[in-house]
Amino acid sequence: VLVVLSGGTGGAKLIEGLSREVPAADLFIVGNTGDDFLFHGLHVSPDLDTIAYTLAGIADPEKGWGIAGDTFVVLERLARYGAEDWFRIGDRDFATHIRRTELLGRGLTLSQVTAELARALGVEAAIVPMSDQRVETRLCTPAGELGFQEYFVKRRWQDEVESIVFAGAERSAPAPGVLAAIARAEAIVIGPSNPLTSIGPILAVPGIRTALREAASPVIAVSPIAGGAALSGPAHRLLESAGLEPSPLGVARAYADFVDTLLIDRQDASLEGPIAALGVEPHATDIRMPDLAAKRRLARLVLEVAGL
Amino acid sequence: VLVVLSGGTGGAKLIEGLSREVPAADLFIVGNTGDDFLFHGLHVSPDLDTIAYTLAGIADPEKGWGIAGDTFVVLERLARYGAEDWFRIGDRDFATHIRRTELLGRGLTLSQVTAELARALGVEAAIVPMSDQRVETRLCTPAGELGFQEYFVKRRWQDEVESIVFAGAERSAPAPGVLAAIARAEAIVIGPSNPLTSIGPILAVPGIRTALREAASPVIAVSPIAGGAALSGPAHRLLESAGLEPSPLGVARAYADFVDTLLIDRQDASLEGPIAALGVEPHATDIRMPDLAAKRRLARLVLEVAGL
């Protein structure tokens, strides 16, 4: 089994590549749920859905979220009713959130619901939330404390972030199977996701970080930053505000206690020395994934580094 | 003010006619919520919505429910997720239920939510649920106790109905303004709705039936049955199973304690004697409303009988 820790967009690209290189049933994906939120009373799990839609082959390749070709009739009507529409949910996507909310309301856990939705979409890989308990990524800014989607989507990550809180993390537990999968994995992959707001919430669930440190298998991370800027989103800014370098070196520092190898971009090759000094083996390559060929190439390299 | 007690389809047709004959702001419509139910975790109020959509000019004239030209993307996806799809909710319609559920979840009453949705749709008439408390129409059949939509839509009213229960009615109260509107009305109209499952739940809310009996203004009902069969739905069958004649005479008997005048179809003119014997004044006319002209004509007749 290959365990992948992942946020949304960037992680999903690597997962798409991996799913073409190993049998789907061998993938055990631990998804970030710190971004989950209630929108119009519905439970939205943006990262879990991006991963599921990607593996189901229905993700929107342009936008990086949602379902390809989706329509927005429901959202337009909701806006007419005075509801907020800054988070764009398409009609097909709404069905996912309606179904998830209904099943959670019946008492199913988020793991069970996520498995059920993935099965219905024909996804064979295991997609598992980091926890069945609610852990909420909150960003403390001069404008006040913001939920992740409010910071990221509504306010377009323009606020200065003073600190990040994972509300509820201390009372949470890893979802069933997560610790066992990490312990038994042939390799563990940390996707090219935001270290602080995508991988950070997963690591904040008690037990997961320790399990990664103690795992016998190789742990390989892919940098979400190349040449001083995130491949997408605000990773560089958040690293800086956390007192870390806005570069693969900051990523290495954030992961130094459990990552063996960090894939970085060739343009950051000058950081190989400082990264190695942290006890993390750097591996320079082309980490951008503009198309399926690049996704598969990077996935093969990850597997090769893992010795698989 | 003209108070109208109404279920869905038939009542909405008369309301449409009335809204063309009196200022919309003079209409105070008390809607049946005994059919309300949770579908996919969303609070659906079929009769309130049919009335609101009709007055907003967006109702589907063919189907008698939903919004004209609506699409069914969400429902199709929900079915793929294994959710039930026997109750047909279009995408625009889904937005109504999502918004209602969200606002109820925030602690607003059903009256407040209904007023808010109507306002957003540009409806000037007051649309008020019979009660802010949950009153659920349950039908006892040989197949067990069924919710109204299960009986009516899912099982196409084929079950024999042994009795009807309005669960929760004894603990309910009329929604704010209902009793005052009845007391002060210039006239009260009972729409051509099912006496047992559309008007019955309204009458089951403590205080409403007494207020109707005591109202000084004329109370005019329109028969939902012509020539032995309901204009739509199972009214004739339900009257029979309740031990009442499946005809305007049964309707008159169900309403005899508070209705002054009953508009019946010309083909039922032979029942004028028996109806009058119940203390209800029969008025034979053409009660079918196939088009707007017929709706307006019947509305004008109702106003005329009311002396308005």
Coordinates of C-alpha atoms in Angstrom, one line a residue, chain A residues 39-42 53 58 67 70-71 73-75 77-78 80-84 90-99 101-103 116-121, chain B residues 39-42 53 58 67 70-71 73-75 77-78 80-84 90-99 101-103 116-121:
Chain A
F39 CA -22.1 26.4 3.3
H40 CA -25.9 27.0 3.0
G41 CA -26.1 24.4 5.8
L42 CA -24.4 21.7 3.7
Y53 CA -13.5 13.8 -8.6
I58 CA -14.7 14.0 -13.7
I67 CA -16.8 18.8 -11.8
D70 CA -21.0 21.5 -14.2
T71 CA -23.8 24.1 -14.3
V73 CA -28.4 26.8 -11.5
V74 CA -28.8 26.1 -7.8
L75 CA -26.2 28.7 -6.8
R77 CA -31.1 30.8 -7.4
L78 CA -29.6 30.8 -3.9
R80 CA -31.4 35.4 -5.6
Y81 CA -32.6 34.3 -2.2
G82 CA -29.9 36.5 -0.7
A83 CA -27.5 33.6 0.1
E84 CA -23.8 34.0 -0.3
G90 CA -22.0 23.6 -9.3
D91 CA -25.2 21.6 -9.5
R92 CA -23.5 18.2 -9.8
D93 CA -21.2 19.2 -6.9
F94 CA -24.3 20.3 -4.8
A95 CA -25.6 16.7 -5.0
T96 CA -22.3 15.5 -3.3
H97 CA -22.8 18.0 -0.5
I98 CA -26.5 17.3 -0.1
R99 CA -25.8 13.5 0.0
T101 CA -24.9 16.1 4.8
E102 CA -27.8 13.7 4.7
L103 CA -25.7 10.7 5.5
E116 CA -19.7 5.6 0.1
L117 CA -19.4 8.6 -2.2
A118 CA -16.1 7.3 -3.7
R119 CA -17.7 3.9 -4.3
A120 CA -20.6 5.5 -6.1
L121 CA -18.2 7.4 -8.3
Chain B
F39 CA -36.0 14.8 1.5
H40 CA -32.3 14.3 1.4
G41 CA -32.1 16.1 4.7
L42 CA -33.8 19.2 3.2
Y53 CA -44.1 30.0 -7.4
I58 CA -42.6 31.0 -12.3
I67 CA -40.6 25.8 -11.5
D70 CA -36.3 23.7 -14.3
T71 CA -33.5 21.2 -14.9
V73 CA -29.0 17.9 -12.6
V74 CA -28.8 17.7 -8.8
L75 CA -31.5 14.9 -8.6
R77 CA -26.5 13.0 -9.4
L78 CA -28.2 12.2 -6.1
R80 CA -26.2 8.1 -8.8
Y81 CA -25.2 8.3 -5.1
G82 CA -28.0 5.9 -4.3
A83 CA -30.4 8.5 -3.0
E84 CA -34.1 8.2 -3.7
G90 CA -35.6 20.5 -10.0
D91 CA -32.4 22.5 -9.6
R92 CA -34.1 25.9 -9.1
D93 CA -36.5 24.2 -6.6
F94 CA -33.5 22.7 -4.7
A95 CA -32.2 26.2 -4.0
T96 CA -35.5 26.9 -2.3
H97 CA -35.2 23.9 0.0
I98 CA -31.5 24.5 0.7
R99 CA -32.2 28.1 1.6
T101 CA -33.3 24.4 5.6
E102 CA -30.4 26.8 6.2
L103 CA -32.6 29.5 7.6
E116 CA -38.3 35.8 3.3
L117 CA -38.5 33.4 0.3
A118 CA -41.7 35.0 -1.0
R119 CA -40.2 38.5 -0.7
A120 CA -37.1 37.4 -2.6
L121 CA -39.4 36.0 -5.3

